[in-house]
Amino acid sequence: MLGLIDDTKLVAGGDSNAEGLKIAPTVMDDISWDDKIMQEEIFGPILPILTYEKLDEIVEIIENKSSN
């Protein structure tokens, strides 16, 4: 999970405790579909924020991604 966190895009959280196997809730901004976090299923407290201009565009992108 820690390998998915990009410190340059970190907005909040990101703290971790390796011994306790814990990661604080983490928010990342300025994310694109090419970022590592968007290439994996996220099974942890990491929230990537994607921005878009028009709702129709993002709906089409998500539909195309889910059909791959």
PDB file of C-alpha atoms in Angstrom:
ATOM      1  CA  MET A   1       0.000   0.000   0.000  1.00  0.00           C
ATOM      2  CA  LEU A   2       2.779   2.438   0.867  1.00  0.00           C
ATOM      3  CA  GLY A   3       4.200   2.025  -2.637  1.00  0.00           C
ATOM      4  CA  LEU A   4       0.987   3.505  -4.041  1.00  0.00           C
ATOM      5  CA  ILE A   5       1.328   6.757  -2.088  1.00  0.00           C
ATOM      6  CA  ASP A   6       3.015   9.566  -4.028  1.00  0.00           C
ATOM      7  CA  ASP A   7       4.380  12.061  -1.488  1.00  0.00           C
ATOM      8  CA  THR A   8       4.351  14.843  -4.110  1.00  0.00           C
ATOM      9  CA  LYS A   9       0.560  14.495  -4.411  1.00  0.00           C
ATOM     10  CA  LEU A  10      -0.196  14.028  -0.727  1.00  0.00           C
ATOM     11  CA  VAL A  11      -2.875  16.319   0.719  1.00  0.00           C
ATOM     12  CA  ALA A  12      -3.479  14.671   4.086  1.00  0.00           C
ATOM     13  CA  GLY A  13      -2.379  11.602   6.012  1.00  0.00           C
ATOM     14  CA  GLY A  14       0.239   9.251   4.649  1.00  0.00           C
ATOM     15  CA  ASP A  15       1.622   8.364   8.074  1.00  0.00           C
ATOM     16  CA  SER A  16       2.307   4.690   8.662  1.00  0.00           C
ATOM     17  CA  ASN A  17       3.458   2.249  11.313  1.00  0.00           C
ATOM     18  CA  ALA A  18       5.212  -0.747   9.747  1.00  0.00           C
ATOM     19  CA  GLU A  19       5.328  -2.700  13.006  1.00  0.00           C
ATOM     20  CA  GLY A  20       1.599  -2.255  13.593  1.00  0.00           C
ATOM     21  CA  LEU A  21       0.796  -2.671   9.892  1.00  0.00           C
ATOM     22  CA  LYS A  22      -1.202   0.563   9.918  1.00  0.00           C
ATOM     23  CA  ILE A  23      -1.614   3.421   7.453  1.00  0.00           C
ATOM     24  CA  ALA A  24      -3.398   6.647   8.372  1.00  0.00           C
ATOM     25  CA  PRO A  25      -6.307   7.705   6.156  1.00  0.00           C
ATOM     26  CA  THR A  26      -4.611   9.341   3.175  1.00  0.00           C
ATOM     27  CA  VAL A  27      -5.846  11.782   0.528  1.00  0.00           C
ATOM     28  CA  MET A  28      -3.947  12.430  -2.707  1.00  0.00           C
ATOM     29  CA  ASP A  29      -4.793  15.163  -5.230  1.00  0.00           C
ATOM     30  CA  ASP A  30      -3.769  16.002  -8.806  1.00  0.00           C
ATOM     31  CA  ILE A  31      -4.096  12.327  -9.741  1.00  0.00           C
ATOM     32  CA  SER A  32      -4.271  11.111 -13.332  1.00  0.00           C
ATOM     33  CA  TRP A  33      -5.258   7.721 -14.731  1.00  0.00           C
ATOM     34  CA  ASP A  34      -1.547   7.077 -15.352  1.00  0.00           C
ATOM     35  CA  ASP A  35      -0.597   7.331 -11.667  1.00  0.00           C
ATOM     36  CA  LYS A  36       0.365   4.096  -9.919  1.00  0.00           C
ATOM     37  CA  ILE A  37      -2.527   4.450  -7.473  1.00  0.00           C
ATOM     38  CA  MET A  38      -4.975   4.204 -10.398  1.00  0.00           C
ATOM     39  CA  GLN A  39      -3.388   1.023 -11.758  1.00  0.00           C
ATOM     40  CA  GLU A  40      -4.213  -1.124  -8.708  1.00  0.00           C
ATOM     41  CA  GLU A  41      -7.240  -1.971  -6.624  1.00  0.00           C
ATOM     42  CA  ILE A  42      -7.040   0.015  -3.408  1.00  0.00           C
ATOM     43  CA  PHE A  43      -7.555  -2.128  -0.311  1.00  0.00           C
ATOM     44  CA  GLY A  44      -6.653   0.488   2.240  1.00  0.00           C
ATOM     45  CA  PRO A  45      -7.404   3.981   3.514  1.00  0.00           C
ATOM     46  CA  ILE A  46      -6.100   5.831   0.431  1.00  0.00           C
ATOM     47  CA  LEU A  47      -8.369   8.208  -1.493  1.00  0.00           C
ATOM     48  CA  PRO A  48      -7.126   9.478  -4.863  1.00  0.00           C
ATOM     49  CA  ILE A  49      -8.913  12.588  -6.147  1.00  0.00           C
ATOM     50  CA  LEU A  50      -9.467  12.882  -9.896  1.00  0.00           C
ATOM     51  CA  THR A  51     -10.746  16.123 -11.399  1.00  0.00           C
ATOM     52  CA  TYR A  52     -12.793  16.585 -14.544  1.00  0.00           C
ATOM     53  CA  GLU A  53     -14.382  19.354 -16.583  1.00  0.00           C
ATOM     54  CA  LYS A  54     -17.637  17.730 -17.724  1.00  0.00           C
ATOM     55  CA  LEU A  55     -19.642  14.947 -16.105  1.00  0.00           C
ATOM     56  CA  ASP A  56     -20.261  13.227 -19.463  1.00  0.00           C
ATOM     57  CA  GLU A  57     -16.509  12.934 -20.061  1.00  0.00           C
ATOM     58  CA  ILE A  58     -15.760  11.229 -16.767  1.00  0.00           C
ATOM     59  CA  VAL A  59     -18.732   8.870 -17.089  1.00  0.00           C
ATOM     60  CA  GLU A  60     -17.458   7.770 -20.509  1.00  0.00           C
ATOM     61  CA  ILE A  61     -13.908   7.286 -19.191  1.00  0.00           C
ATOM     62  CA  ILE A  62     -15.109   5.203 -16.255  1.00  0.00           C
ATOM     63  CA  GLU A  63     -17.325   3.083 -18.475  1.00  0.00           C
ATOM     64  CA  ASN A  64     -14.414   2.439 -20.841  1.00  0.00           C
ATOM     65  CA  LYS A  65     -12.052   1.589 -17.958  1.00  0.00           C
ATOM     66  CA  SER A  66     -14.501  -0.902 -16.437  1.00  0.00           C
ATOM     67  CA  SER A  67     -14.985  -2.728 -19.751  1.00  0.00           C
ATOM     68  CA  ASN A  68     -11.229  -3.390 -20.147  1.00  0.00           C
TER      69      ASN A  68
END
